[in-house]
Structures are given as C-alpha cells and as structure tokens.
JSON list of C-alpha atoms in Angstrom, two decimals:
[
{"chain": "A", "resi": 1, "resn": "MET", "atom": "CA", "xyz": [195.96, 270.06, 73.22]},
{"chain": "A", "resi": 2, "resn": "THR", "atom": "CA", "xyz": [193.43, 272.19, 71.37]},
{"chain": "A", "resi": 3, "resn": "VAL", "atom": "CA", "xyz": [194.13, 273.64, 67.94]},
{"chain": "A", "resi": 4, "resn": "HIS", "atom": "CA", "xyz": [192.17, 276.66, 66.75]},
{"chain": "A", "resi": 5, "resn": "VAL", "atom": "CA", "xyz": [192.20, 277.87, 63.13]},
{"chain": "A", "resi": 6, "resn": "ARG", "atom": "CA", "xyz": [191.25, 281.47, 62.29]},
{"chain": "A", "resi": 7, "resn": "ASP", "atom": "CA", "xyz": [191.80, 283.17, 58.93]},
{"chain": "A", "resi": 8, "resn": "SER", "atom": "CA", "xyz": [194.33, 280.57, 57.78]},
{"chain": "A", "resi": 9, "resn": "GLN", "atom": "CA", "xyz": [196.33, 280.96, 60.98]},
{"chain": "A", "resi": 10, "resn": "VAL", "atom": "CA", "xyz": [196.80, 278.12, 63.42]},
{"chain": "A", "resi": 11, "resn": "PHE", "atom": "CA", "xyz": [196.85, 278.81, 67.14]},
{"chain": "A", "resi": 12, "resn": "VAL", "atom": "CA", "xyz": [197.87, 276.04, 69.52]},
{"chain": "A", "resi": 13, "resn": "VAL", "atom": "CA", "xyz": [196.29, 276.38, 72.94]},
{"chain": "A", "resi": 14, "resn": "PRO", "atom": "CA", "xyz": [198.11, 274.36, 75.58]},
{"chain": "A", "resi": 15, "resn": "PRO", "atom": "CA", "xyz": [195.91, 272.27, 77.85]},
{"chain": "A", "resi": 16, "resn": "ARG", "atom": "CA", "xyz": [194.94, 273.89, 81.11]},
{"chain": "A", "resi": 17, "resn": "THR", "atom": "CA", "xyz": [196.61, 272.43, 84.15]},
{"chain": "A", "resi": 18, "resn": "PRO", "atom": "CA", "xyz": [193.83, 271.94, 86.66]},
{"chain": "A", "resi": 19, "resn": "GLU", "atom": "CA", "xyz": [194.18, 273.35, 90.14]},
{"chain": "A", "resi": 20, "resn": "ILE", "atom": "CA", "xyz": [194.52, 270.58, 92.70]},
{"chain": "A", "resi": 21, "resn": "ILE", "atom": "CA", "xyz": [193.43, 271.36, 96.24]},
{"chain": "A", "resi": 22, "resn": "VAL", "atom": "CA", "xyz": [194.35, 268.88, 98.97]},
{"chain": "A", "resi": 23, "resn": "ARG", "atom": "CA", "xyz": [192.32, 269.49, 102.11]},
{"chain": "A", "resi": 24, "resn": "CYS", "atom": "CA", "xyz": [190.89, 267.81, 105.18]},
{"chain": "A", "resi": 25, "resn": "ALA", "atom": "CA", "xyz": [187.80, 265.78, 104.42]},
{"chain": "A", "resi": 26, "resn": "GLU", "atom": "CA", "xyz": [184.42, 267.15, 105.45]},
{"chain": "A", "resi": 27, "resn": "GLU", "atom": "CA", "xyz": [181.04, 265.60, 106.12]},
{"chain": "A", "resi": 28, "resn": "ASP", "atom": "CA", "xyz": [179.93, 266.46, 102.56]},
{"chain": "A", "resi": 29, "resn": "ASP", "atom": "CA", "xyz": [182.82, 264.35, 101.17]},
{"chain": "A", "resi": 30, "resn": "ILE", "atom": "CA", "xyz": [181.72, 261.07, 102.77]},
{"chain": "A", "resi": 31, "resn": "ASP", "atom": "CA", "xyz": [179.69, 259.83, 99.78]},
{"chain": "A", "resi": 32, "resn": "ALA", "atom": "CA", "xyz": [182.57, 260.52, 97.38]},
{"chain": "A", "resi": 33, "resn": "ILE", "atom": "CA", "xyz": [185.07, 258.81, 99.70]},
{"chain": "A", "resi": 34, "resn": "VAL", "atom": "CA", "xyz": [182.77, 255.79, 100.08]},
{"chain": "A", "resi": 35, "resn": "ALA", "atom": "CA", "xyz": [182.38, 255.53, 96.30]},
{"chain": "A", "resi": 36, "resn": "ILE", "atom": "CA", "xyz": [186.13, 255.74, 95.63]},
{"chain": "A", "resi": 37, "resn": "VAL", "atom": "CA", "xyz": [186.94, 253.21, 98.37]},
{"chain": "A", "resi": 38, "resn": "ALA", "atom": "CA", "xyz": [184.18, 250.83, 97.20]},
{"chain": "A", "resi": 39, "resn": "GLU", "atom": "CA", "xyz": [185.35, 250.89, 93.58]},
{"chain": "A", "resi": 40, "resn": "ASN", "atom": "CA", "xyz": [188.97, 250.30, 94.58]},
{"chain": "A", "resi": 41, "resn": "ALA", "atom": "CA", "xyz": [187.95, 247.56, 97.04]},
{"chain": "A", "resi": 42, "resn": "ARG", "atom": "CA", "xyz": [186.03, 245.79, 94.21]},
{"chain": "A", "resi": 43, "resn": "GLN", "atom": "CA", "xyz": [189.23, 245.89, 92.15]},
{"chain": "A", "resi": 44, "resn": "GLY", "atom": "CA", "xyz": [191.26, 244.50, 95.06]},
{"chain": "A", "resi": 45, "resn": "HIS", "atom": "CA", "xyz": [193.29, 247.68, 95.58]},
{"chain": "A", "resi": 46, "resn": "LEU", "atom": "CA", "xyz": [191.89, 248.71, 98.99]},
{"chain": "A", "resi": 47, "resn": "LEU", "atom": "CA", "xyz": [190.21, 247.10, 101.95]},
{"chain": "A", "resi": 48, "resn": "PRO", "atom": "CA", "xyz": [186.53, 248.01, 102.13]},
{"chain": "A", "resi": 49, "resn": "ARG", "atom": "CA", "xyz": [185.43, 250.80, 104.49]},
{"chain": "A", "resi": 50, "resn": "SER", "atom": "CA", "xyz": [181.84, 251.51, 105.43]},
{"chain": "A", "resi": 51, "resn": "ALA", "atom": "CA", "xyz": [180.31, 254.97, 105.46]},
{"chain": "A", "resi": 52, "resn": "ASP", "atom": "CA", "xyz": [180.07, 254.67, 109.26]},
{"chain": "A", "resi": 53, "resn": "ASN", "atom": "CA", "xyz": [183.79, 253.82, 109.48]},
{"chain": "A", "resi": 54, "resn": "ILE", "atom": "CA", "xyz": [184.70, 256.77, 107.27]},
{"chain": "A", "resi": 55, "resn": "ARG", "atom": "CA", "xyz": [182.42, 259.10, 109.24]},
{"chain": "A", "resi": 56, "resn": "ALA", "atom": "CA", "xyz": [183.98, 257.95, 112.53]},
{"chain": "A", "resi": 57, "resn": "THR", "atom": "CA", "xyz": [187.50, 258.54, 111.18]},
{"chain": "A", "resi": 58, "resn": "LEU", "atom": "CA", "xyz": [186.76, 261.58, 109.02]},
{"chain": "A", "resi": 59, "resn": "SER", "atom": "CA", "xyz": [189.41, 263.70, 110.75]},
{"chain": "A", "resi": 60, "resn": "SER", "atom": "CA", "xyz": [192.10, 261.31, 109.45]},
{"chain": "A", "resi": 61, "resn": "TRP", "atom": "CA", "xyz": [191.13, 261.71, 105.76]},
{"chain": "A", "resi": 62, "resn": "LEU", "atom": "CA", "xyz": [192.41, 264.08, 103.11]},
{"chain": "A", "resi": 63, "resn": "VAL", "atom": "CA", "xyz": [190.73, 264.64, 99.77]},
{"chain": "A", "resi": 64, "resn": "ALA", "atom": "CA", "xyz": [192.13, 266.09, 96.59]},
{"chain": "A", "resi": 65, "resn": "GLU", "atom": "CA", "xyz": [189.71, 268.29, 94.75]},
{"chain": "A", "resi": 66, "resn": "VAL", "atom": "CA", "xyz": [189.89, 269.19, 91.05]},
{"chain": "A", "resi": 67, "resn": "ASP", "atom": "CA", "xyz": [187.39, 271.71, 89.70]},
{"chain": "A", "resi": 68, "resn": "GLY", "atom": "CA", "xyz": [185.19, 271.18, 92.77]},
{"chain": "A", "resi": 69, "resn": "ALA", "atom": "CA", "xyz": [185.08, 267.37, 92.47]},
{"chain": "A", "resi": 70, "resn": "VAL", "atom": "CA", "xyz": [186.77, 264.87, 94.78]},
{"chain": "A", "resi": 71, "resn": "ALA", "atom": "CA", "xyz": [189.42, 263.26, 92.58]},
{"chain": "A", "resi": 72, "resn": "GLY", "atom": "CA", "xyz": [191.50, 261.40, 95.15]},
{"chain": "A", "resi": 73, "resn": "ILE", "atom": "CA", "xyz": [191.57, 260.32, 98.78]},
{"chain": "A", "resi": 74, "resn": "GLY", "atom": "CA", "xyz": [193.90, 259.10, 101.49]},
{"chain": "A", "resi": 75, "resn": "SER", "atom": "CA", "xyz": [193.92, 258.63, 105.23]},
{"chain": "A", "resi": 76, "resn": "LEU", "atom": "CA", "xyz": [196.45, 258.63, 108.02]},
{"chain": "A", "resi": 77, "resn": "VAL", "atom": "CA", "xyz": [195.89, 255.98, 110.68]},
{"chain": "A", "resi": 78, "resn": "GLN", "atom": "CA", "xyz": [197.67, 255.94, 114.03]},
{"chain": "A", "resi": 79, "resn": "MET", "atom": "CA", "xyz": [199.19, 252.55, 114.79]},
{"chain": "A", "resi": 80, "resn": "SER", "atom": "CA", "xyz": [201.17, 253.52, 117.91]},
{"chain": "A", "resi": 81, "resn": "PRO", "atom": "CA", "xyz": [202.37, 256.70, 119.61]},
{"chain": "A", "resi": 82, "resn": "THR", "atom": "CA", "xyz": [205.30, 256.84, 117.16]},
{"chain": "A", "resi": 83, "resn": "LEU", "atom": "CA", "xyz": [203.83, 255.31, 113.98]},
{"chain": "A", "resi": 84, "resn": "VAL", "atom": "CA", "xyz": [201.13, 256.20, 111.46]},
{"chain": "A", "resi": 85, "resn": "GLU", "atom": "CA", "xyz": [200.09, 254.53, 108.22]},
{"chain": "A", "resi": 86, "resn": "VAL", "atom": "CA", "xyz": [199.14, 256.02, 104.87]},
{"chain": "A", "resi": 87, "resn": "ARG", "atom": "CA", "xyz": [195.99, 254.10, 104.05]},
{"chain": "A", "resi": 88, "resn": "SER", "atom": "CA", "xyz": [193.21, 254.04, 101.47]},
{"chain": "A", "resi": 89, "resn": "LEU", "atom": "CA", "xyz": [195.19, 256.08, 98.94]},
{"chain": "A", "resi": 90, "resn": "ALA", "atom": "CA", "xyz": [193.29, 256.21, 95.65]},
{"chain": "A", "resi": 91, "resn": "VAL", "atom": "CA", "xyz": [192.84, 258.54, 92.68]},
{"chain": "A", "resi": 92, "resn": "LEU", "atom": "CA", "xyz": [189.95, 258.29, 90.23]},
{"chain": "A", "resi": 93, "resn": "PRO", "atom": "CA", "xyz": [191.13, 256.94, 86.84]},
{"chain": "A", "resi": 94, "resn": "GLN", "atom": "CA", "xyz": [190.23, 260.08, 84.91]},
{"chain": "A", "resi": 95, "resn": "TYR", "atom": "CA", "xyz": [192.53, 262.14, 87.16]},
{"chain": "A", "resi": 96, "resn": "ARG", "atom": "CA", "xyz": [195.58, 259.88, 87.16]},
{"chain": "A", "resi": 97, "resn": "GLY", "atom": "CA", "xyz": [198.78, 261.39, 85.82]},
{"chain": "A", "resi": 98, "resn": "LEU", "atom": "CA", "xyz": [198.17, 264.79, 87.45]},
{"chain": "A", "resi": 99, "resn": "ARG", "atom": "CA", "xyz": [200.31, 263.93, 90.51]},
{"chain": "A", "resi": 100, "resn": "ILE", "atom": "CA", "xyz": [197.28, 263.95, 92.78]},
{"chain": "A", "resi": 101, "resn": "GLY", "atom": "CA", "xyz": [198.48, 260.86, 94.65]},
{"chain": "A", "resi": 102, "resn": "GLN", "atom": "CA", "xyz": [201.80, 262.57, 95.33]},
{"chain": "A", "resi": 103, "resn": "ALA", "atom": "CA", "xyz": [200.02, 265.66, 96.63]},
{"chain": "A", "resi": 104, "resn": "ILE", "atom": "CA", "xyz": [197.88, 263.53, 98.96]},
{"chain": "A", "resi": 105, "resn": "VAL", "atom": "CA", "xyz": [200.86, 261.57, 100.33]},
{"chain": "A", "resi": 106, "resn": "ARG", "atom": "CA", "xyz": [202.83, 264.79, 100.89]},
{"chain": "A", "resi": 107, "resn": "GLY", "atom": "CA", "xyz": [199.82, 266.20, 102.72]},
{"chain": "A", "resi": 108, "resn": "LEU", "atom": "CA", "xyz": [199.57, 263.09, 104.90]},
{"chain": "A", "resi": 109, "resn": "VAL", "atom": "CA", "xyz": [203.29, 263.16, 105.72]},
{"chain": "A", "resi": 110, "resn": "ASP", "atom": "CA", "xyz": [202.98, 266.86, 106.60]},
{"chain": "A", "resi": 111, "resn": "GLU", "atom": "CA", "xyz": [200.05, 265.99, 108.87]},
{"chain": "A", "resi": 112, "resn": "ALA", "atom": "CA", "xyz": [202.11, 263.25, 110.56]},
{"chain": "A", "resi": 113, "resn": "ARG", "atom": "CA", "xyz": [204.90, 265.76, 111.12]},
{"chain": "A", "resi": 114, "resn": "ARG", "atom": "CA", "xyz": [202.45, 268.33, 112.51]},
{"chain": "A", "resi": 115, "resn": "ARG", "atom": "CA", "xyz": [201.06, 265.71, 114.91]},
{"chain": "A", "resi": 116, "resn": "GLY", "atom": "CA", "xyz": [204.55, 264.67, 116.06]},
{"chain": "A", "resi": 117, "resn": "PHE", "atom": "CA", "xyz": [204.79, 261.17, 114.57]},
{"chain": "A", "resi": 118, "resn": "PRO", "atom": "CA", "xyz": [208.38, 260.26, 113.70]},
{"chain": "A", "resi": 119, "resn": "LYS", "atom": "CA", "xyz": [207.51, 257.42, 111.29]},
{"chain": "A", "resi": 120, "resn": "VAL", "atom": "CA", "xyz": [205.04, 256.99, 108.44]},
{"chain": "A", "resi": 121, "resn": "PHE", "atom": "CA", "xyz": [204.61, 253.70, 106.61]},
{"chain": "A", "resi": 122, "resn": "ALA", "atom": "CA", "xyz": [202.44, 252.15, 103.93]},
{"chain": "A", "resi": 123, "resn": "LEU", "atom": "CA", "xyz": [201.82, 248.70, 102.50]},
{"chain": "A", "resi": 124, "resn": "THR", "atom": "CA", "xyz": [201.77, 249.06, 98.74]},
{"chain": "A", "resi": 125, "resn": "ARG", "atom": "CA", "xyz": [202.13, 247.51, 95.32]},
{"chain": "A", "resi": 126, "resn": "ALA", "atom": "CA", "xyz": [203.31, 250.91, 94.01]},
{"chain": "A", "resi": 127, "resn": "VAL", "atom": "CA", "xyz": [206.80, 250.86, 95.52]},
{"chain": "A", "resi": 128, "resn": "PRO", "atom": "CA", "xyz": [208.44, 253.19, 92.93]},
{"chain": "A", "resi": 129, "resn": "PHE", "atom": "CA", "xyz": [205.71, 255.79, 93.57]},
{"chain": "A", "resi": 130, "resn": "PHE", "atom": "CA", "xyz": [206.52, 255.87, 97.29]},
{"chain": "A", "resi": 131, "resn": "GLU", "atom": "CA", "xyz": [210.29, 255.74, 96.71]},
{"chain": "A", "resi": 132, "resn": "LYS", "atom": "CA", "xyz": [210.02, 258.93, 94.61]},
{"chain": "A", "resi": 133, "resn": "LEU", "atom": "CA", "xyz": [208.49, 260.56, 97.68]},
{"chain": "A", "resi": 134, "resn": "GLY", "atom": "CA", "xyz": [211.37, 259.54, 99.96]},
{"chain": "A", "resi": 135, "resn": "PHE", "atom": "CA", "xyz": [210.03, 256.28, 101.38]},
{"chain": "A", "resi": 136, "resn": "ARG", "atom": "CA", "xyz": [212.33, 253.25, 101.61]},
{"chain": "A", "resi": 137, "resn": "ILE", "atom": "CA", "xyz": [211.50, 249.55, 101.50]},
{"chain": "A", "resi": 138, "resn": "THR", "atom": "CA", "xyz": [211.41, 247.82, 104.86]},
{"chain": "A", "resi": 139, "resn": "SER", "atom": "CA", "xyz": [210.07, 244.60, 106.38]},
{"chain": "A", "resi": 140, "resn": "LYS", "atom": "CA", "xyz": [206.41, 244.10, 107.22]},
{"chain": "A", "resi": 141, "resn": "ASP", "atom": "CA", "xyz": [207.66, 242.53, 110.44]},
{"chain": "A", "resi": 142, "resn": "ASP", "atom": "CA", "xyz": [208.52, 246.07, 111.58]},
{"chain": "A", "resi": 143, "resn": "PHE", "atom": "CA", "xyz": [204.77, 246.79, 111.86]},
{"chain": "A", "resi": 144, "resn": "PRO", "atom": "CA", "xyz": [203.07, 244.17, 114.05]},
{"chain": "A", "resi": 145, "resn": "GLU", "atom": "CA", "xyz": [200.37, 246.75, 114.86]},
{"chain": "A", "resi": 146, "resn": "LYS", "atom": "CA", "xyz": [199.28, 246.67, 111.21]},
{"chain": "A", "resi": 147, "resn": "VAL", "atom": "CA", "xyz": [199.40, 242.89, 110.99]},
{"chain": "A", "resi": 148, "resn": "TRP", "atom": "CA", "xyz": [197.13, 242.46, 114.01]},
{"chain": "A", "resi": 149, "resn": "ARG", "atom": "CA", "xyz": [194.73, 245.28, 113.11]},
{"chain": "A", "resi": 150, "resn": "ASP", "atom": "CA", "xyz": [194.14, 245.02, 109.35]},
{"chain": "A", "resi": 151, "resn": "CYS", "atom": "CA", "xyz": [196.08, 242.14, 107.82]},
{"chain": "A", "resi": 152, "resn": "ALA", "atom": "CA", "xyz": [194.17, 239.62, 109.94]},
{"chain": "A", "resi": 153, "resn": "ILE", "atom": "CA", "xyz": [190.93, 240.52, 108.10]},
{"chain": "A", "resi": 154, "resn": "CYS", "atom": "CA", "xyz": [192.44, 240.86, 104.61]},
{"chain": "A", "resi": 155, "resn": "PRO", "atom": "CA", "xyz": [191.39, 238.12, 102.16]},
{"chain": "A", "resi": 156, "resn": "LEU", "atom": "CA", "xyz": [194.97, 238.08, 100.79]},
{"chain": "A", "resi": 157, "resn": "GLN", "atom": "CA", "xyz": [196.67, 237.73, 104.17]},
{"chain": "A", "resi": 158, "resn": "HIS", "atom": "CA", "xyz": [198.34, 234.43, 103.25]},
{"chain": "A", "resi": 159, "resn": "ALA", "atom": "CA", "xyz": [199.29, 235.56, 99.73]},
{"chain": "A", "resi": 160, "resn": "CYS", "atom": "CA", "xyz": [200.08, 239.23, 100.35]},
{"chain": "A", "resi": 161, "resn": "ASP", "atom": "CA", "xyz": [201.78, 240.93, 97.43]},
{"chain": "A", "resi": 162, "resn": "GLU", "atom": "CA", "xyz": [202.27, 244.29, 99.12]},
{"chain": "A", "resi": 163, "resn": "THR", "atom": "CA", "xyz": [205.61, 245.74, 100.17]},
{"chain": "A", "resi": 164, "resn": "ALA", "atom": "CA", "xyz": [206.18, 247.77, 103.33]},
{"chain": "A", "resi": 165, "resn": "VAL", "atom": "CA", "xyz": [207.67, 251.24, 102.82]},
{"chain": "A", "resi": 166, "resn": "VAL", "atom": "CA", "xyz": [208.58, 253.77, 105.51]},
{"chain": "A", "resi": 167, "resn": "ILE", "atom": "CA", "xyz": [209.76, 257.34, 105.84]},
{"chain": "A", "resi": 168, "resn": "GLU", "atom": "CA", "xyz": [211.27, 259.02, 108.88]},
{"chain": "A", "resi": 169, "resn": "VAL", "atom": "CA", "xyz": [209.58, 262.36, 109.56]},
{"chain": "A", "resi": 170, "resn": "GLU", "atom": "CA", "xyz": [211.63, 265.24, 110.87]},
{"chain": "A", "resi": 171, "resn": "SER", "atom": "CA", "xyz": [209.99, 267.48, 113.43]}
]
C-alpha cells in the first residue's frame, strides 16, 4: 500500500492488482520456461526439461504473463486417450499469492475439456491447492502410464512424497 501526503492530508492508494494473462506458450517463451523449470528442478519441485523437450512440446504449455513478463508456467501431457496430466506447474516467487497457479490450472483443465479428455490428474505436494480447484485425492496406482513414463526416471521414485489428485472433466 502506498501512502501519499499532500498539504497535511493523507491519501491511501490501494495497490494495483496486476493483470494476469494466461495464454498458449510461444517460441519466444522458451527461454523463460526453461529458466523457471531449471530453477524449480534445482529445488526438487519439478523434473528437469531441456529446451529441446520444451520446444518439441510447446503446444502443450501455458504461460501466465504479468506486465509482459512470464510469471508462471504449466503443461498438459497426454497419458492415454482419456487421461492428461497437469505437469511442470510453477510460479516465480515474486508473483506467488496472486492466484497465478490457479489461473494456469483452470486454463489447463479448460484445454483438457476442449480436447475431449474426461480426466485430468496431477502428482503434487500441494494437495490443498488442487482440492480448492475441485481435484480429489486418488491412488497413484490409477495412473500406470505416469509411473512408466516419468516416475521411472525420477530420483525420488522409491521415496516419493507426492500425492495423486484427479478431476473429472465435463464435456
């Protein structure tokens, strides 16, 4: 909050709520996506993704933009004809608390609906975040596609602390 004083009068100026734009990722976003993924991978929050991997899957990524800067990212990965995963969801620390993650997940669920997928899941440590968005806790055993594709290369595969959450998507 900013306080301005003029002629012994105090004017309180409420903070500006930044405009958040969630959109499909573009070629120009690759460096920002790589940087956000790399930082979160270093912290153990995401699996690493190379620039080539991101470029090859660019159509599956959404970015959240605040004042022209990429502030958050997320991708939607097809696991089967009826199942997609919310993956690589991350928001830069300076933008947390603005509900950017929620906007990205809603955008990804909308995209799943648009593409005709009846189920969206995620593996997460942020269970309450996903529950607020309508996801429910389920068993990882429900997603053998994920286990074979990504969990097999995860350094925490034998000590996984993530919980599976799922949401049914209405057409």
